[in-house]
Coordinates of C-alpha atoms in Angstrom, one line a residue:
Chain L
M184 CA 5.7 -31.9 -19.8
S185 CA 3.1 -34.0 -21.7
E186 CA 0.6 -32.5 -24.0
R187 CA -2.1 -33.1 -21.5
S188 CA -0.2 -31.4 -18.7
A189 CA 0.6 -28.4 -21.0
L190 CA -3.1 -28.0 -21.9
A191 CA -4.1 -28.3 -18.2
A192 CA -1.5 -25.7 -17.3
R193 CA -2.8 -23.4 -20.1
L194 CA -6.5 -23.9 -19.0
A195 CA -6.0 -23.7 -15.3
P196 CA -6.0 -19.8 -15.1
L197 CA -9.2 -19.7 -17.2
L198 CA -10.8 -22.2 -14.9
L199 CA -9.8 -20.1 -11.9
V200 CA -11.3 -16.9 -13.5
G201 CA -14.4 -18.9 -14.4
A202 CA -14.7 -20.2 -10.8
L203 CA -14.3 -16.7 -9.3
A204 CA -16.9 -15.3 -11.7
A205 CA -19.3 -18.2 -10.8
A206 CA -18.8 -17.4 -7.1
L207 CA -19.6 -13.8 -7.8
L208 CA -22.8 -14.7 -9.7
A209 CA -24.0 -17.4 -7.3
G210 CA -25.4 -14.8 -4.9
L211 CA -23.8 -16.4 -1.8
D212 CA -22.5 -13.1 -0.5
D213 CA -25.8 -12.4 1.3
R214 CA -25.2 -15.4 3.5
L215 CA -21.5 -14.8 4.1
T216 CA -19.9 -11.9 6.0
L217 CA -16.5 -10.5 5.5
E218 CA -16.3 -8.5 8.7
S219 CA -13.7 -9.8 11.2
A220 CA -15.3 -11.1 14.4
D221 CA -12.7 -9.2 16.3
D222 CA -13.5 -5.5 15.6
G223 CA -10.6 -4.2 17.7
A224 CA -8.8 -2.6 14.7
A225 CA -12.1 -0.8 13.6
R226 CA -12.7 0.4 17.2
A227 CA -9.2 1.7 17.4
V228 CA -9.7 3.8 14.3
T229 CA -13.0 5.1 15.6
A230 CA -11.4 6.0 19.0
A231 CA -8.7 7.9 17.2
F232 CA -11.3 9.9 15.3
D233 CA -13.3 10.4 18.4
A234 CA -10.3 11.9 20.1
M235 CA -10.0 14.7 17.5
P236 CA -11.2 18.2 18.5
D237 CA -14.1 19.7 16.6
D238 CA -13.3 21.1 13.2
A239 CA -10.0 19.1 13.2
L240 CA -7.4 19.3 10.6
V241 CA -6.3 15.9 9.3
L242 CA -3.2 15.4 7.2
V243 CA -3.8 12.6 4.8
G244 CA -0.6 11.0 3.3
F245 CA -2.1 9.5 0.2
D246 CA 0.4 7.1 -1.3
P247 CA -1.2 3.8 -2.2
D248 CA 0.1 1.8 -5.2
V249 CA -2.0 1.5 -8.3
G250 CA -1.5 -2.3 -8.1
T251 CA -2.8 -2.8 -4.6
Y252 CA -5.2 0.1 -4.2
A253 CA -8.2 -2.0 -5.1
E254 CA -7.8 -3.9 -1.9
I255 CA -8.1 -0.9 0.4
R256 CA -10.2 1.4 -1.8
P257 CA -13.6 0.8 -0.1
T258 CA -12.1 1.3 3.4
V259 CA -10.2 4.5 2.2
R260 CA -13.4 6.0 0.9
A261 CA -15.3 5.1 4.1
V262 CA -12.5 6.7 6.2
L263 CA -12.5 9.9 4.1
A264 CA -16.3 10.1 4.3
D265 CA -16.2 9.4 8.0
L266 CA -13.7 12.3 8.6
L267 CA -15.7 14.7 6.4
N268 CA -18.9 13.8 8.2
R269 CA -17.2 14.6 11.5
G270 CA -16.5 18.1 10.2
A271 CA -12.8 17.6 9.7
T272 CA -10.7 19.3 7.1
L273 CA -8.6 17.0 5.0
G274 CA -5.2 18.0 3.6
L275 CA -4.1 15.4 1.0
V276 CA -0.4 15.2 0.2
S277 CA 1.3 12.5 -2.0
L278 CA 4.9 11.6 -2.1
T279 CA 4.8 9.0 -4.9
P280 CA 3.5 9.4 -8.5
D281 CA 1.1 6.5 -8.0
G282 CA -0.3 8.1 -4.9
R283 CA -0.7 11.4 -6.7
A284 CA -2.6 9.9 -9.6
L285 CA -5.0 8.1 -7.2
A286 CA -5.4 11.2 -5.1
I287 CA -6.4 13.2 -8.1
A288 CA -9.0 10.5 -9.0
E289 CA -10.4 10.4 -5.5
L290 CA -10.5 14.2 -5.2
A291 CA -12.4 14.3 -8.5
R292 CA -14.8 11.6 -7.2
M293 CA -15.4 13.6 -3.9
D294 CA -15.9 16.7 -6.0
R295 CA -18.7 14.9 -7.8
S296 CA -20.3 13.7 -4.6
E297 CA -21.7 15.7 -1.7
A298 CA -18.4 16.5 -0.1
N299 CA -17.9 20.1 1.0
P300 CA -15.0 21.4 -1.1
R301 CA -14.0 23.7 1.7
Q302 CA -13.2 20.7 3.8
L303 CA -10.7 19.5 1.2
I304 CA -7.2 20.9 0.7
D305 CA -5.1 19.5 -2.2
L306 CA -1.5 19.8 -1.0
G307 CA -0.2 18.2 -4.2
F308 CA 2.8 16.1 -4.9
L309 CA 6.1 16.4 -3.1
P310 CA 9.2 14.7 -4.6
G311 CA 12.0 13.2 -2.5
A312 CA 10.4 10.4 -0.5
E313 CA 12.0 10.4 3.0
A314 CA 13.5 13.9 2.5
A315 CA 10.0 15.2 1.5
L316 CA 8.6 13.7 4.7
V317 CA 11.2 15.5 6.7
A318 CA 10.2 18.7 4.8
V319 CA 6.5 18.0 5.7
A320 CA 7.4 17.7 9.4
R321 CA 9.5 20.9 9.3
G322 CA 6.6 22.7 7.5
I323 CA 4.1 21.5 10.2
N324 CA 6.6 22.8 12.9
G325 CA 6.6 26.2 11.3
G326 CA 9.4 26.2 8.7
S327 CA 8.3 29.0 6.3
Q328 CA 10.4 27.8 3.4
D329 CA 9.0 24.2 3.6
P330 CA 6.2 22.9 1.5
I331 CA 2.6 22.6 2.7
R332 CA 3.1 25.2 5.5
A333 CA 1.4 27.9 3.5
D334 CA -1.5 25.7 2.5
L335 CA -2.3 24.4 6.0
P336 CA -4.4 26.7 8.2
S337 CA -3.0 25.1 11.5
P338 CA -0.9 22.1 12.6
P339 CA -2.8 18.8 12.0
D340 CA -4.5 17.0 14.8
L341 CA -4.2 13.6 13.2
A342 CA -2.3 12.0 10.3
V343 CA -4.0 9.3 8.2
V344 CA -1.5 7.4 6.1
I345 CA -2.9 5.5 3.1
G346 CA 0.1 3.5 2.3
G347 CA 1.5 1.4 -0.4
I348 CA 4.6 -0.7 -1.0
D349 CA 6.8 2.2 -2.0
L350 CA 6.1 4.5 0.8
G351 CA 3.7 4.2 3.7
A352 CA 3.1 4.2 7.4
R353 CA 6.6 2.9 8.2
S354 CA 8.2 6.0 6.6
W355 CA 5.8 8.3 8.4
V356 CA 6.6 6.7 11.7
E357 CA 10.3 6.9 11.0
Q358 CA 10.5 10.5 9.6
V359 CA 7.5 12.5 10.8
Q360 CA 6.6 11.1 14.2
P361 CA 10.0 11.7 15.9
R362 CA 9.8 15.3 14.6
I363 CA 6.3 16.2 15.7
D364 CA 5.3 15.6 19.3
G365 CA 2.0 13.9 19.9
L366 CA 0.8 13.5 16.3
P367 CA -1.3 10.3 16.2
I368 CA -1.0 8.3 13.0
V369 CA -3.8 6.0 11.7
A370 CA -2.7 3.7 8.8
I371 CA -4.6 1.9 6.1
A372 CA -2.5 -0.6 4.2
P373 CA -2.9 -3.6 2.0
T374 CA -2.7 -7.1 3.6
V375 CA 0.8 -7.7 2.2
L376 CA 2.1 -4.9 4.5
L377 CA 0.5 -6.2 7.6
P378 CA 3.6 -8.1 8.9
E379 CA 5.6 -5.0 8.5
L380 CA 3.2 -2.6 10.2
E381 CA 1.8 -4.8 13.0
P382 CA 4.8 -4.2 15.3
Y383 CA 4.2 -0.4 15.0
R384 CA 0.6 -0.9 16.0
A385 CA 1.6 -3.2 18.9
S386 CA 4.2 -0.7 20.2
G387 CA 1.7 2.1 20.0
Q388 CA 3.6 4.1 17.3
L389 CA 0.5 3.7 15.2
A390 CA -2.7 4.8 16.9
A391 CA -4.7 2.3 14.7
L392 CA -4.1 0.1 11.7
I393 CA -6.5 -1.4 9.2
G394 CA -4.4 -4.0 7.3
T395 CA -6.8 -6.6 6.1
P396 CA -10.1 -6.6 4.1
R397 CA -11.9 -8.1 7.1
D398 CA -10.8 -5.3 9.4
G399 CA -11.8 -2.8 6.7
A400 CA -15.2 -4.5 6.4
A401 CA -15.6 -4.3 10.2
Y402 CA -14.8 -0.6 10.2
R403 CA -17.2 0.1 7.3
A404 CA -20.0 -1.8 9.1
Q405 CA -19.7 0.5 12.2
A406 CA -18.8 3.8 10.6
E407 CA -21.5 6.5 10.7
L408 CA -21.3 8.4 7.5
G409 CA -24.5 10.4 7.7
R410 CA -25.4 12.1 4.4
L411 CA -22.0 11.1 3.0
E412 CA -23.1 7.5 2.9
R413 CA -23.5 8.0 -0.8
M414 CA -19.7 8.5 -1.1
V415 CA -19.3 4.8 -0.2
D416 CA -20.6 2.0 -2.4
P417 CA -22.6 -0.3 -0.1
A418 CA -21.6 -3.3 -2.2
A419 CA -17.9 -2.3 -2.1
G420 CA -15.4 -4.7 -0.8
P421 CA -14.3 -8.1 -2.1
S422 CA -16.8 -10.9 -2.4
P423 CA -16.4 -13.4 0.5
A424 CA -17.6 -16.2 -1.7
A425 CA -15.1 -15.5 -4.4
I426 CA -12.3 -15.3 -1.8
I427 CA -13.3 -18.6 -0.3
V428 CA -13.3 -20.2 -3.8
G429 CA -9.9 -18.6 -4.6
L430 CA -8.4 -19.9 -1.3
L431 CA -9.7 -23.4 -1.9
V432 CA -8.1 -23.4 -5.4
A433 CA -4.8 -22.2 -3.8
I434 CA -4.9 -24.9 -1.2
G435 CA -5.7 -27.4 -3.9
V436 CA -2.7 -26.3 -6.0
L437 CA -0.4 -26.4 -2.9
G438 CA -1.8 -29.9 -2.0
Q439 CA -1.2 -31.1 -5.6
A440 CA 2.3 -29.8 -5.7
F441 CA 3.1 -31.3 -2.3
G442 CA 1.5 -34.6 -3.2
S443 CA 3.5 -34.8 -6.5
R444 CA 6.7 -34.1 -4.7
L445 CA 5.9 -36.7 -2.1
A446 CA 5.1 -39.2 -4.7
A447 CA 8.3 -38.5 -6.6
V448 CA 10.3 -38.9 -3.4
M449 CA 8.6 -42.3 -2.7
R450 CA 9.2 -43.5 -6.3
A451 CA 12.9 -42.5 -6.0
A452 CA 13.2 -44.4 -2.7
R453 CA 11.6 -47.6 -3.9
P454 CA 14.4 -49.0 -6.1
R455 CA 17.0 -48.4 -3.3
D456 CA 14.8 -50.5 -1.0
V457 CA 14.8 -53.3 -3.6
A458 CA 18.5 -53.0 -4.1
Chain G
M917 CA -17.1 -1.7 -8.1
S918 CA -14.3 0.7 -8.7
G919 CA -16.6 3.8 -8.4
F920 CA -14.3 5.8 -10.5
F921 CA -16.7 6.0 -13.4
G922 CA -20.2 7.5 -13.4
T923 CA -23.0 7.2 -15.9
A924 CA -22.0 9.8 -18.5
Q925 CA -21.0 8.7 -22.0
A926 CA -17.3 9.5 -21.3
D927 CA -17.5 7.3 -18.2
Q928 CA -19.1 4.5 -20.3
I929 CA -16.3 4.7 -22.8
A930 CA -13.7 4.6 -19.9
T931 CA -15.4 1.5 -18.4
W932 CA -15.1 -0.2 -21.9
V933 CA -11.5 0.7 -22.2
A934 CA -10.7 -0.5 -18.7
A935 CA -12.6 -3.7 -19.3
L936 CA -10.8 -4.4 -22.6
A937 CA -7.4 -3.7 -20.9
T938 CA -8.3 -6.1 -18.1
I939 CA -9.3 -8.8 -20.6
V940 CA -6.0 -8.3 -22.5
V941 CA -3.9 -8.6 -19.3
L942 CA -5.9 -11.7 -18.2
G943 CA -5.3 -13.1 -21.7
G944 CA -1.6 -13.1 -20.8
L945 CA -2.4 -15.9 -18.3
L946 CA -3.6 -18.0 -21.2
G947 CA -0.5 -17.4 -23.2
E948 CA -1.6 -14.5 -25.4
R949 CA 1.7 -12.6 -25.4
R950 CA 1.5 -10.1 -28.3
V951 CA -1.5 -8.1 -27.2
F952 CA -0.4 -8.4 -23.6
G953 CA 2.9 -6.9 -24.7
W954 CA 1.1 -4.0 -26.3
S955 CA -0.7 -3.4 -23.1
Q956 CA 2.6 -3.3 -21.2
H957 CA 3.9 -0.7 -23.7
L958 CA 0.7 1.3 -23.2
L959 CA 1.2 1.3 -19.5
A960 CA 4.8 2.3 -19.8
G961 CA 3.9 5.1 -22.1
L962 CA 1.1 6.4 -19.9
T963 CA 3.3 6.2 -16.8
T964 CA 6.1 8.1 -18.5
G965 CA 3.7 10.7 -19.8
F966 CA 2.1 11.1 -16.3
L967 CA 5.5 11.4 -14.7
A968 CA 6.6 14.1 -17.1
L969 CA 3.4 16.0 -16.5
L970 CA 3.7 15.6 -12.8
A971 CA 7.4 16.8 -12.8
I972 CA 6.5 19.9 -14.9
T973 CA 3.2 21.0 -13.4
E974 CA 3.8 20.1 -9.7
V975 CA 7.6 20.3 -9.2
I976 CA 9.6 22.3 -11.8
V977 CA 7.3 25.1 -12.5
P978 CA 5.7 25.8 -9.1
R979 CA 8.7 24.9 -6.9
I980 CA 11.7 26.0 -9.0
V981 CA 10.8 28.4 -11.9
E982 CA 8.1 30.5 -10.2
P983 CA 10.1 31.2 -7.0
L984 CA 13.2 32.0 -9.0
V985 CA 11.3 34.3 -11.3
A986 CA 9.6 36.1 -8.4
D987 CA 12.8 36.5 -6.4
P988 CA 15.9 35.5 -8.2
G989 CA 18.3 36.5 -5.3
G990 CA 16.1 35.2 -2.4
R991 CA 16.4 31.5 -2.9
P992 CA 20.1 30.5 -3.3
E993 CA 19.4 26.9 -2.5
L994 CA 17.3 26.6 -5.7
W995 CA 20.3 27.9 -7.8
L996 CA 22.5 25.4 -6.0
G997 CA 19.9 22.7 -7.0
L998 CA 19.8 23.8 -10.6
L999 CA 23.6 23.7 -10.6
L1000 CA 23.6 20.1 -9.4
V1001 CA 21.0 19.2 -12.0
A1002 CA 23.2 20.7 -14.7
A1003 CA 26.2 18.8 -13.4
A1004 CA 24.3 15.6 -13.4
A1005 CA 23.2 16.2 -17.0
A1006 CA 26.8 17.1 -18.1
V1007 CA 28.4 14.0 -16.5
P1008 CA 30.0 12.7 -19.8
W1009 CA 31.9 16.0 -20.3
L1010 CA 33.0 16.7 -16.7
P1011 CA 35.9 15.4 -14.7
R1012 CA 35.0 12.4 -12.6
V1013 CA 35.6 14.3 -9.3
V1014 CA 33.0 16.9 -10.3
A1015 CA 30.6 14.5 -12.0
G1016 CA 30.4 12.4 -8.9
V1017 CA 29.2 15.3 -6.7
P1018 CA 25.4 15.3 -7.5
L1019 CA 25.1 11.5 -7.2
S1020 CA 27.1 11.5 -3.9
I1021 CA 24.8 14.2 -2.5
T1022 CA 21.7 12.2 -3.6
I1023 CA 22.9 8.9 -2.2
G1024 CA 24.3 10.4 0.9
T1025 CA 21.1 12.3 1.7
L1026 CA 18.8 9.4 1.0
A1027 CA 21.0 7.1 3.2
A1028 CA 21.2 9.6 6.0
F1029 CA 17.4 10.1 6.2
A1030 CA 16.6 6.4 5.8
L1031 CA 19.3 5.3 8.3
G1032 CA 18.5 7.9 10.9
G1033 CA 14.8 7.3 10.6
A1034 CA 15.2 3.6 10.9
V1035 CA 17.3 3.9 14.1
V1036 CA 15.1 6.6 15.8
G1037 CA 11.7 5.5 14.5
T1038 CA 12.0 1.7 14.2
L1039 CA 15.1 0.1 15.9
L1040 CA 15.0 1.8 19.3
P1041 CA 11.2 1.9 19.8
Q1042 CA 10.9 -1.7 18.6
L1043 CA 13.8 -2.8 20.8
A1044 CA 12.0 -1.2 23.7
A1045 CA 8.7 -2.9 22.8
T1046 CA 10.5 -6.2 22.5
V1047 CA 11.7 -6.2 26.1
A1048 CA 9.4 -8.6 27.9
G1049 CA 7.8 -7.2 31.0
R1050 CA 4.6 -7.5 33.1
E1051 CA 1.7 -6.5 30.9
A1052 CA -2.0 -5.7 31.7
T1053 CA -3.1 -9.3 31.1
V1054 CA -1.4 -12.7 31.4
T1055 CA -1.9 -13.3 27.7
D1056 CA -0.2 -10.0 26.8
T1057 CA 2.7 -11.0 29.1
V1058 CA 3.0 -14.4 27.5
V1059 CA 2.9 -12.8 24.1
G1060 CA 5.6 -10.3 25.1
V1061 CA 7.9 -13.0 26.4
A1062 CA 7.3 -15.1 23.2
A1063 CA 8.1 -12.0 21.0
A1064 CA 11.3 -11.5 23.0
G1065 CA 12.2 -15.2 22.7
V1066 CA 11.5 -15.2 18.9
S1067 CA 13.6 -12.0 18.4
G1068 CA 16.5 -13.5 20.3
L1069 CA 16.5 -16.8 18.4
V1070 CA 16.3 -15.1 15.1
L1071 CA 19.2 -12.8 16.0
I1072 CA 21.2 -15.8 17.1
G1073 CA 20.3 -17.4 13.7
F1074 CA 22.4 -14.7 12.1
V1075 CA 25.5 -15.6 14.0
H1076 CA 28.0 -17.0 11.5
G1077 CA 31.7 -17.8 11.5
T1078 CA 32.3 -18.0 15.2
P1079 CA 32.9 -21.1 17.3
R1080 CA 29.7 -22.0 19.1
G1081 CA 28.5 -24.8 21.3
R1082 CA 25.6 -27.2 21.0
V1083 CA 23.1 -24.8 22.7
V1084 CA 23.9 -21.8 20.5
S1085 CA 23.8 -24.1 17.4
L1086 CA 20.4 -25.4 18.4
A1087 CA 19.2 -21.8 19.0
A1088 CA 20.5 -20.7 15.7
A1089 CA 18.8 -23.5 13.9
G1090 CA 15.5 -22.7 15.7
G1091 CA 16.0 -19.0 14.7
R1092 CA 16.4 -20.0 11.1
W1093 CA 13.2 -22.2 11.2
L1094 CA 11.3 -19.3 12.8
M1095 CA 12.5 -17.0 10.0
L1096 CA 11.3 -19.6 7.4
A1097 CA 8.0 -19.7 9.2
G1098 CA 7.8 -15.9 9.1
L1099 CA 8.6 -16.0 5.4
G1100 CA 5.8 -18.6 4.8
G1101 CA 3.4 -16.5 6.7
W1102 CA 4.3 -13.4 4.7
L1103 CA 3.8 -15.4 1.5
G1104 CA 0.3 -16.3 2.7
Y1105 CA -0.5 -12.6 3.2
L1106 CA 0.9 -12.0 -0.3
L1107 CA -1.3 -14.7 -1.8
F1108 CA -4.4 -13.4 0.0
S1109 CA -3.6 -9.8 -1.1
R1110 CA -3.2 -10.8 -4.7
L1111 CA -6.4 -13.0 -4.6
V1112 CA -8.4 -10.0 -3.4
L1113 CA -7.0 -8.0 -6.3
L1114 CA -8.0 -10.7 -8.8
V1115 CA -11.5 -10.9 -7.3
D1116 CA -11.8 -7.1 -7.7
R1117 CA -10.9 -7.3 -11.4
I1118 CA -13.4 -10.2 -12.1
A1119 CA -16.0 -8.2 -10.1
F1120 CA -15.3 -5.2 -12.3
L1121 CA -15.8 -7.2 -15.4
V1122 CA -18.9 -9.0 -14.2
G1123 CA -20.4 -6.0 -12.3
D1124 CA -19.3 -2.7 -13.7
W1125 CA -18.9 -3.8 -17.3
L1126 CA -21.5 -6.6 -17.9
G1127 CA -23.8 -5.4 -15.1
L1128 CA -24.5 -9.0 -14.0
A1129 CA -23.5 -9.1 -10.4
R1130 CA -23.8 -6.9 -7.2

């Protein structure tokens, strides 16, 4: 690698960061919308919430990763505010240490806001991954020795799974759903998990799935949060302008790599033609 | 905006610490490895400390010590669990037959739950969903047939080491290309996901920390 190439490689990330910051500061987000034109995913979530009885109990599997939580954070907060605004009681349980750390932070945040503490049940951390999920299902079915049974006033009407890469909606579908008849599961997951979870949504094993920032933005646009609107930052969500700039840079890098390779192949082929 | 921090002085300090940590990590992109290495050590230390705290306050004390103190004879499974922990800790001094028991139980249990769940929760329902049939709309029917066709081709793509004719070879090649296309699509999702995370960090620096945007 020449000195010029090395310097360019060193400066490229700085230029990317600078371009993203410029996109954020340019004020283009007022003219761009992130919401997906197809709001089917958002409507499915709302329909699942509408189907709950009054004063419903919702079991929230809170296991996002620290690394990917930023992507789903605005949607998660809107979902929690929506459920609380509907009068539901939320029981938060975590099966990963990451999820527990973030659940503690979100519970503290809700405690500082106008959320009614009587609507929040902290079910804590359960170790054991799949085995813990089986214990959760047994506890819901009435196993007196199993965790969470004593803390839940009744069997849940809905499960909302806020998933991450370690443990998420797939594990709930595999371990909890076969053991509890008729428990609908709504999942919120980062984009990277969409290919894994979309088949479960298509087969009906997930009642609803929000798996992209655009679906999340569509849901936030139509959710009625009432006085809990304050729990959700109106400016939350990634900047569409910055995303467009980032994608253009990514396409440029791919094009440059493909072009260099093509040029190398053509250069290699030329002497053979001459020979 | 992360929304984790308020306006109190402690929150301001937390915002500054988070902003400096973000800059240090982004500095790793520019080749600044020493401070970036320290930030990795800091993360590892904080994670270890949090795990220890979580294990003590949410698992060992409330789920093992307290029930055993309250009713020592009423929870035999907890004594059995403690015995397995002791056996795992004493592996270097125990005969191999005994030392292997805790690990075998752990691996066996995890495999049983994972395999059973995969069959009952994923394999059978997804096989049923893949069977093409008449759906509510023509588009759904076409999508169902296409999904069944892709599943079949990808499965044929895994056929190795058996004599096969021209048709099966072509189908297997098609299945492998479809797999590659799927992998490419997944990488696209990964790129988009990571880009959103980078945008979030830049927005944190520009908005929460510097107060310039949004």
